[in-house]
Amino acid sequence: MQNQNNQRILISGAGLAGMTTALALAERGFSVLMMEKAPALSEVGAGLQLAPNATRLLARLGIMEDLLPHAVSPDALYLMDGVKAQPLIRMELGSQAEQRWNAPYITCHRADLQAVLLKAVRAHPQITLHLGANVLSHHISEDKVTIRVDLNDQITDYSGQLLLGCDGVWSAQRAGLVANNAATQNDSRARFTDHIAWRTTLPAEKLPQSFLDSLKDTLSVSAWLGQGAHLIAYPIKNGKAFNFVAITDGEDIGTSWDMKGDSAALIRSFSGWSQAVSDVIKAAPQWTFWPMFEMPEPKLVIDKRLVLLGDASHAMTPFAAQGAAMAIEDAASLAAHLSPEQSDHSEALAAFEKQRLARIAKVARRGKLNRFAYHASGPVALGRNMLFKIRKPEDFLRDLDWLYQYDAADITS
Ligand SMILES: Cc1cc2nc3c(=O)[nH]c(=O)nc-3n(C[C@H](O)[C@H](O)[C@H](O)COP(=O)(O)OP(=O)(O)OC[C@H]3O[C@@H](n4cnc5c(N)ncnc54)[C@H](O)[C@@H]3O)c2cc1C
C-alpha cells in the first residue's frame, strides 16, 4: 500500500525523544505520524533525574501536572565520600533550585514520564502513533521521504516531508547511514565506553539504616564517589521507592537495555567502600545492567529530509544526568526552528543543528569532567576533596547556571 502525505512529519521511535518531539511539533501545527517497533511501551529503564533545563520544557508540553504526583522534588544534592560515608558537599535543591532556575529539579521513574507523555500523545489530534511498527528502511527523494514499515507483519510505505530518527542508541536510521557511507563508519557507530551501569530500585521501607544514617535529608540525590566507580541514589514514585545506579568499569556484553546482573561482580567493584554502600548493594534482590555507549560524533541533520534526535544522535554517558534532558531540548529546539508554513526547511535545520551541536558538546564536556572527578583516586581525589571543602555551596550552584538556566526553545541562545 502506498500512503502519501507530504505535509506531515514522520518519527521513528516513541521513546522520550520521539514523544516530546511529536508533542512539540504538533503544538506548532505540524501533523505527526509516529512509528514504534515495540508492541507496547513497557516499563523499561529505571530512575531519571530531570534538571530545570528539561522540566521547563516539559511544563510547556503541559505534562508536569500529570507527572508531579509520581515525582519527587529532592531537598538536596550530596556528593559523598563513598569509603567514609561522609558528605563532601551538600547543595540545596527543592524550592531554592526552583527559584534560582525558574523550574523544578525533579526525580522520577522513566516509566512514569513515558506514561504521561503517551497519554498526551494519544490525546493530541495532530499525532498518530502506531505501536508494533518497525521502521525497516527509508528512501529520500527530492520532494519527500518514504519509510518502509513492518506494521504488525504487514509491509507498508508512508511518506512525509521530514523523517526524524528518534530510535535510540542502536538507531536503524543511523545504521543505514553507516551502511551507505563507508567513509563515516568509524565515527557513526555508538562506541562502548568501558563502563557498565547497574540499576536497581528499593522500596523506601527496605532502605538500609546505614544508608539513611549517612544523609541528613532522606529525600535527596546522593552521589557516592570512589576509585573507578560511583553510586547514585535518589527517591522516585513520590518517595515510595529509591532508584540506585552504580557505574563501574566493565566489558561490552551486548546491546539490550535490560540484562540481569551478577551482583557478586558489583560487590567486588565496591569492596572496601562504606557499610552504607555495601548494605545497599546487598539489599537489592536484583540488579540489571547496561553496557554504556556514547556517540563519538553527534550527528543531527543528515539530509534536508532526515534528522537524528536524542540518543540516536548523541547518546552520552550519564555522568551529568543529561541524556534525556538533551533529547527533550532537541524536541523544543527543533519545534522552535521549524514552521509548518515553510516547504523548505534547509535553513531552519542548519540553524537548529548549529545551536544544538554547540550545546551538546558543552554538556558532554561537563559529563567528562564529572567522570574524572567522581572516579578519582589518590592525590587527585585528595585535591578534589580539598576543592570541595574550600568552595561554598553557592559556588557550585552558580557553576550549574549555564546548564540549568538554558532555554532550548529560545532560538537566539
Ligand atoms: C544508567 C543510565 C542512567 C541515566 N540517567 C539519566 C538521568 O538521570 N537524566 C537524564 O536526563 N538522562 C539519563 N539517562 C539517559 C536517558 O535515559 C536517555 O538519553 C534517553 O532515554 C534517550 O531517549 P531516546 O528517546 O533518544 O531513546 P530510547 O529511549 O532508546 O527510545 C528509542 C525508541 O525507538 C524505538 N525504536 C528503535 N528502533 C526502531 C525502529 N526501527 N522502528 C521503530 N521504533 C524503533 C525503541 O523501541 C524505543 O522505544 C541515563 C541513561 C543511562 C544508561
CSV table of C-alpha atoms in Angstrom, one decimal, residues 1-315:
chain,number,residue,atom,x,y,z
A,1,MET,CA,0.0,0.0,0.0
A,2,GLN,CA,1.3,3.5,-0.8
A,3,ASN,CA,0.2,6.2,1.5
A,4,GLN,CA,1.5,9.6,0.5
A,5,ASN,CA,1.2,12.8,2.5
A,6,ASN,CA,4.0,15.3,2.0
A,7,GLN,CA,2.8,17.7,4.7
A,8,ARG,CA,3.5,15.6,7.7
A,9,ILE,CA,6.5,14.7,9.8
A,10,LEU,CA,7.4,11.1,10.3
A,11,ILE,CA,9.0,9.9,13.6
A,12,SER,CA,10.7,6.6,14.1
A,13,GLY,CA,10.7,5.7,17.8
A,14,ALA,CA,8.4,6.6,20.7
A,15,GLY,CA,11.0,6.9,23.5
A,16,LEU,CA,11.5,10.2,25.3
A,17,ALA,CA,12.9,11.9,22.2
A,18,GLY,CA,10.2,10.7,19.9
A,19,MET,CA,7.2,11.6,22.2
A,20,THR,CA,8.5,15.0,23.3
A,21,THR,CA,9.3,15.9,19.6
A,22,ALA,CA,5.9,14.8,18.5
A,23,LEU,CA,4.2,16.9,21.1
A,24,ALA,CA,6.3,20.0,20.5
A,25,LEU,CA,5.8,19.8,16.7
A,26,ALA,CA,2.1,19.1,16.9
A,27,GLU,CA,1.8,22.2,19.1
A,28,ARG,CA,3.5,24.2,16.3
A,29,GLY,CA,0.8,22.9,13.9
A,30,PHE,CA,2.5,20.0,12.2
A,31,SER,CA,0.8,16.7,11.6
A,32,VAL,CA,2.9,13.9,13.1
A,33,LEU,CA,3.0,10.2,12.3
A,34,MET,CA,4.9,8.1,14.8
A,35,MET,CA,6.2,4.5,14.5
A,36,GLU,CA,7.3,2.5,17.5
A,37,LYS,CA,8.5,-1.0,17.0
A,38,ALA,CA,7.6,-2.3,20.4
A,39,PRO,CA,4.0,-3.7,20.5
A,40,ALA,CA,3.5,-2.0,23.9
A,41,LEU,CA,5.6,0.6,25.7
A,42,SER,CA,6.8,-1.5,28.6
A,43,GLU,CA,8.3,-0.2,31.9
A,44,VAL,CA,11.9,-0.3,30.6
A,45,GLY,CA,14.6,1.7,32.4
A,46,ALA,CA,14.6,3.0,36.0
A,47,GLY,CA,15.0,6.4,37.5
A,48,LEU,CA,15.7,9.7,35.8
A,49,GLN,CA,16.9,13.0,37.2
A,50,LEU,CA,15.2,15.8,35.4
A,51,ALA,CA,17.0,19.1,35.8
A,52,PRO,CA,15.3,22.5,35.3
A,53,ASN,CA,16.5,22.8,31.7
A,54,ALA,CA,14.3,19.7,31.0
A,55,THR,CA,11.3,20.4,33.3
A,56,ARG,CA,10.8,23.9,32.0
A,57,LEU,CA,10.2,22.3,28.5
A,58,LEU,CA,8.0,19.5,29.9
A,59,ALA,CA,5.9,22.2,31.6
A,60,ARG,CA,5.3,23.8,28.2
A,61,LEU,CA,4.2,20.5,26.8
A,62,GLY,CA,1.6,20.5,29.5
A,63,ILE,CA,2.6,17.3,31.2
A,64,MET,CA,4.1,18.4,34.6
A,65,GLU,CA,0.7,18.4,36.3
A,66,ASP,CA,0.3,14.7,35.5
A,67,LEU,CA,4.0,13.9,36.2
A,68,LEU,CA,4.5,15.7,39.5
A,69,PRO,CA,2.3,13.3,41.6
A,70,HIS,CA,4.7,10.5,40.6
A,71,ALA,CA,7.9,12.5,41.0
A,72,VAL,CA,10.0,13.9,43.9
A,73,SER,CA,11.5,17.4,44.2
A,74,PRO,CA,14.6,16.4,46.2
A,75,ASP,CA,15.7,18.6,49.2
A,76,ALA,CA,19.4,18.5,48.4
A,77,LEU,CA,22.2,17.0,46.3
A,78,TYR,CA,25.1,15.4,48.2
A,79,LEU,CA,28.4,14.4,46.9
A,80,MET,CA,29.6,11.7,49.3
A,81,ASP,CA,32.9,10.1,50.1
A,82,GLY,CA,32.0,6.6,49.2
A,83,VAL,CA,34.5,5.0,51.5
A,84,LYS,CA,34.0,7.1,54.6
A,85,ALA,CA,30.2,7.7,54.0
A,86,GLN,CA,30.7,11.4,54.7
A,87,PRO,CA,29.3,14.3,52.8
A,88,LEU,CA,31.9,16.2,50.7
A,89,ILE,CA,29.3,18.8,49.5
A,90,ARG,CA,25.6,19.5,50.2
A,91,MET,CA,23.8,21.6,47.7
A,92,GLU,CA,20.3,22.9,48.4
A,93,LEU,CA,17.7,21.9,45.8
A,94,GLY,CA,13.9,21.9,46.4
A,95,SER,CA,12.3,25.3,46.3
A,96,GLN,CA,15.7,27.1,46.2
A,97,ALA,CA,16.5,25.3,43.0
A,98,GLU,CA,13.1,26.2,41.5
A,99,GLN,CA,13.6,29.9,42.4
A,100,ARG,CA,17.1,30.0,41.1
A,101,TRP,CA,16.5,28.3,37.8
A,102,ASN,CA,12.8,29.1,37.4
A,103,ALA,CA,11.8,25.4,37.0
A,104,PRO,CA,12.0,22.5,39.4
A,105,TYR,CA,14.7,19.8,39.8
A,106,ILE,CA,12.8,16.5,40.0
A,107,THR,CA,13.5,12.8,40.0
A,108,CYS,CA,11.0,10.2,38.7
A,109,HIS,CA,10.7,6.7,37.2
A,110,ARG,CA,11.2,6.7,33.4
A,111,ALA,CA,8.0,4.6,33.1
A,112,ASP,CA,6.0,7.4,34.8
A,113,LEU,CA,7.4,10.0,32.4
A,114,GLN,CA,6.7,7.7,29.5
A,115,ALA,CA,3.1,7.1,30.7
A,116,VAL,CA,2.2,10.8,30.9
A,117,LEU,CA,3.9,11.5,27.6
A,118,LEU,CA,1.9,8.6,26.0
A,119,LYS,CA,-1.3,10.0,27.4
A,120,ALA,CA,-0.6,13.4,25.9
A,121,VAL,CA,0.4,11.9,22.6
A,122,ARG,CA,-2.7,9.8,22.3
A,123,ALA,CA,-4.9,12.8,23.3
A,124,HIS,CA,-3.4,15.1,20.6
A,125,PRO,CA,-5.5,15.3,17.4
A,126,GLN,CA,-2.4,16.1,15.3
A,127,ILE,CA,-0.5,12.9,16.3
A,128,THR,CA,-1.0,9.4,15.1
A,129,LEU,CA,1.0,6.7,16.9
A,130,HIS,CA,1.4,3.1,15.6
A,131,LEU,CA,2.8,0.5,18.0
A,132,GLY,CA,4.3,-2.7,16.7
A,133,ALA,CA,5.6,-0.6,13.8
A,134,ASN,CA,9.2,-1.4,12.9
A,135,VAL,CA,10.8,1.1,10.5
A,136,LEU,CA,12.8,-1.1,8.2
A,137,SER,CA,14.3,1.5,5.8
A,138,HIS,CA,13.9,5.0,4.4
A,139,HIS,CA,14.2,6.5,1.0
A,140,ILE,CA,14.8,10.1,0.4
A,141,SER,CA,13.7,11.8,-2.9
A,142,GLU,CA,13.7,15.5,-3.9
A,143,ASP,CA,10.2,16.2,-2.6
A,144,LYS,CA,9.6,13.7,0.2
A,145,VAL,CA,11.0,10.9,2.4
A,146,THR,CA,9.4,7.5,2.4
A,147,ILE,CA,9.7,4.9,5.1
A,148,ARG,CA,9.0,1.2,4.8
A,149,VAL,CA,7.4,-0.1,7.9
A,150,ASP,CA,6.6,-3.6,9.2
A,151,LEU,CA,3.3,-2.8,10.9
A,152,ASN,CA,2.1,-5.9,12.7
A,153,ASP,CA,3.5,-8.2,9.9
A,154,GLN,CA,2.3,-6.0,7.1
A,155,ILE,CA,4.8,-4.1,5.0
A,156,THR,CA,3.5,-0.5,4.4
A,157,ASP,CA,5.1,2.6,2.9
A,158,TYR,CA,4.5,6.1,4.4
A,159,SER,CA,5.7,9.4,3.1
A,160,GLY,CA,6.2,12.8,4.7
A,161,GLN,CA,8.3,16.0,4.4
A,162,LEU,CA,10.8,15.0,7.2
A,163,LEU,CA,11.9,11.8,8.9
A,164,LEU,CA,13.1,12.2,12.5
A,165,GLY,CA,15.1,9.2,13.7
A,166,CYS,CA,14.4,9.1,17.4
A,167,ASP,CA,15.2,5.4,17.6
A,168,GLY,CA,17.8,5.3,20.3
A,169,VAL,CA,21.4,4.4,20.7
A,170,TRP,CA,21.1,1.5,18.3
A,171,SER,CA,19.3,3.6,15.7
A,172,ALA,CA,18.4,1.9,12.5
A,173,GLN,CA,18.4,5.2,10.7
A,174,ARG,CA,21.9,5.9,11.8
A,175,ALA,CA,23.0,2.3,10.9
A,176,GLY,CA,21.5,2.9,7.4
A,177,LEU,CA,23.8,5.9,7.1
A,178,VAL,CA,26.8,3.8,8.2
A,179,ALA,CA,26.0,1.1,5.6
A,180,ASN,CA,25.6,3.7,2.9
A,181,ASN,CA,28.8,5.6,3.6
A,182,ALA,CA,31.9,3.6,4.4
A,183,ALA,CA,33.9,6.8,5.0
A,184,THR,CA,31.9,7.7,8.1
A,185,GLN,CA,31.8,4.2,9.5
A,186,ASN,CA,34.1,4.8,12.4
A,187,ASP,CA,32.5,7.9,13.8
A,188,SER,CA,28.9,6.8,13.1
A,189,ARG,CA,28.6,3.8,15.3
A,190,ALA,CA,27.9,4.0,19.0
A,191,ARG,CA,31.1,3.3,20.9
A,192,PHE,CA,31.3,1.2,24.2
A,193,THR,CA,32.6,3.5,26.9
A,194,ASP,CA,34.2,0.8,29.1
A,195,HIS,CA,31.6,1.5,31.7
A,196,ILE,CA,28.7,-0.5,32.9
A,197,ALA,CA,25.6,1.0,34.6
A,198,TRP,CA,23.9,-1.2,37.2
A,199,ARG,CA,20.4,-0.3,38.3
A,200,THR,CA,18.0,-1.3,41.0
A,201,THR,CA,15.0,0.1,42.9
A,202,LEU,CA,14.3,-0.5,46.6
A,203,PRO,CA,11.0,0.3,48.3
A,204,ALA,CA,11.6,3.2,50.8
A,205,GLU,CA,10.9,0.9,53.8
A,206,LYS,CA,13.7,-1.5,52.7
A,207,LEU,CA,16.5,1.2,52.6
A,208,PRO,CA,19.4,0.1,54.9
A,209,GLN,CA,19.7,2.0,58.1
A,210,SER,CA,23.4,2.6,57.5
A,211,PHE,CA,22.4,4.4,54.2
A,212,LEU,CA,19.7,6.5,55.9
A,213,ASP,CA,22.1,7.5,58.8
A,214,SER,CA,24.7,8.9,56.4
A,215,LEU,CA,22.3,11.5,54.9
A,216,LYS,CA,20.6,14.4,56.7
A,217,ASP,CA,17.8,14.6,54.2
A,218,THR,CA,16.2,11.3,53.2
A,219,LEU,CA,14.6,12.9,50.1
A,220,SER,CA,17.9,13.8,48.5
A,221,VAL,CA,20.0,12.9,45.5
A,222,SER,CA,23.4,11.5,46.6
A,223,ALA,CA,26.4,10.6,44.5
A,224,TRP,CA,28.8,8.3,46.4
A,225,LEU,CA,32.3,8.7,44.9
A,226,GLY,CA,35.3,6.4,44.9
A,227,GLN,CA,38.1,4.9,42.9
A,228,GLY,CA,36.9,3.8,39.5
A,229,ALA,CA,33.2,3.8,40.4
A,230,HIS,CA,30.3,5.7,41.8
A,231,LEU,CA,26.8,5.1,43.1
A,232,ILE,CA,23.9,7.5,42.6
A,233,ALA,CA,20.8,7.3,44.8
A,234,TYR,CA,17.6,9.2,44.6
A,235,PRO,CA,13.9,8.9,45.5
A,236,ILE,CA,11.2,8.2,42.9
A,237,LYS,CA,7.5,7.3,42.9
A,238,ASN,CA,6.6,10.2,45.2
A,239,GLY,CA,9.2,9.0,47.7
A,240,LYS,CA,7.8,5.5,48.0
A,241,ALA,CA,10.9,3.9,46.3
A,242,PHE,CA,14.6,4.7,45.8
A,243,ASN,CA,16.5,4.4,42.5
A,244,PHE,CA,20.2,3.3,42.6
A,245,VAL,CA,22.6,3.5,39.7
A,246,ALA,CA,26.1,2.2,40.1
A,247,ILE,CA,28.7,3.0,37.4
A,248,THR,CA,31.7,0.7,37.2
A,249,ASP,CA,34.3,-0.3,34.7
A,250,GLY,CA,33.3,-3.3,32.6
A,251,GLU,CA,33.1,-5.2,29.4
A,252,ASP,CA,30.6,-4.8,26.5
A,253,ILE,CA,28.3,-7.8,26.7
A,254,GLY,CA,25.5,-6.9,24.3
A,255,THR,CA,23.0,-4.3,23.2
A,256,SER,CA,19.9,-4.8,25.3
A,257,TRP,CA,18.7,-2.3,27.9
A,258,ASP,CA,17.6,-4.8,30.5
A,259,MET,CA,20.0,-7.6,31.4
A,260,LYS,CA,20.1,-9.3,34.8
A,261,GLY,CA,23.4,-8.8,36.6
A,262,ASP,CA,25.5,-10.9,38.8
A,263,SER,CA,25.7,-8.8,42.0
A,264,ALA,CA,28.9,-10.7,43.0
A,265,ALA,CA,30.7,-8.7,40.4
A,266,LEU,CA,29.1,-5.5,41.7
A,267,ILE,CA,30.1,-6.3,45.3
A,268,ARG,CA,33.7,-6.9,44.1
A,269,SER,CA,33.7,-3.4,42.3
A,270,PHE,CA,32.7,-1.8,45.6
A,271,SER,CA,34.8,-3.8,48.0
A,272,GLY,CA,36.4,-1.6,50.7
A,273,TRP,CA,33.7,1.0,50.4
A,274,SER,CA,31.5,2.1,53.3
A,275,GLN,CA,29.0,-0.1,55.1
A,276,ALA,CA,26.1,2.1,53.6
A,277,VAL,CA,27.2,1.3,50.0
A,278,SER,CA,27.7,-2.4,50.6
A,279,ASP,CA,24.4,-2.7,52.5
A,280,VAL,CA,22.6,-1.1,49.6
A,281,ILE,CA,24.2,-3.5,47.1
A,282,LYS,CA,23.2,-6.5,49.2
A,283,ALA,CA,19.7,-5.2,50.0
A,284,ALA,CA,18.6,-5.3,46.4
A,285,PRO,CA,17.3,-8.7,45.2
A,286,GLN,CA,18.2,-8.0,41.6
A,287,TRP,CA,20.5,-5.6,39.7
A,288,THR,CA,20.0,-5.1,36.0
A,289,PHE,CA,23.0,-3.8,34.0
A,290,TRP,CA,23.6,-1.8,30.8
A,291,PRO,CA,26.8,-1.6,29.0
A,292,MET,CA,27.1,2.2,28.3
A,293,PHE,CA,27.6,3.5,24.8
A,294,GLU,CA,28.2,7.0,23.5
A,295,MET,CA,28.2,8.5,20.0
A,296,PRO,CA,31.7,9.6,19.2
A,297,GLU,CA,30.4,12.3,17.0
A,298,PRO,CA,26.9,13.7,17.3
A,299,LYS,CA,25.1,13.9,14.0
A,300,LEU,CA,21.7,15.7,13.8
A,301,VAL,CA,20.9,16.9,10.3
A,302,ILE,CA,21.8,14.2,7.9
A,303,ASP,CA,19.8,15.5,4.9
A,304,LYS,CA,17.2,18.2,4.4
A,305,ARG,CA,14.7,15.3,5.0
A,306,LEU,CA,16.4,13.3,7.7
A,307,VAL,CA,17.3,14.4,11.2
A,308,LEU,CA,18.5,12.3,14.2
A,309,LEU,CA,17.5,13.3,17.7
A,310,GLY,CA,18.1,12.1,21.3
A,311,ASP,CA,20.3,9.0,21.8
A,312,ALA,CA,20.3,8.2,18.1
A,313,SER,CA,22.2,11.4,17.5
A,314,HIS,CA,24.2,12.0,20.7
A,315,ALA,CA,24.0,9.2,23.3
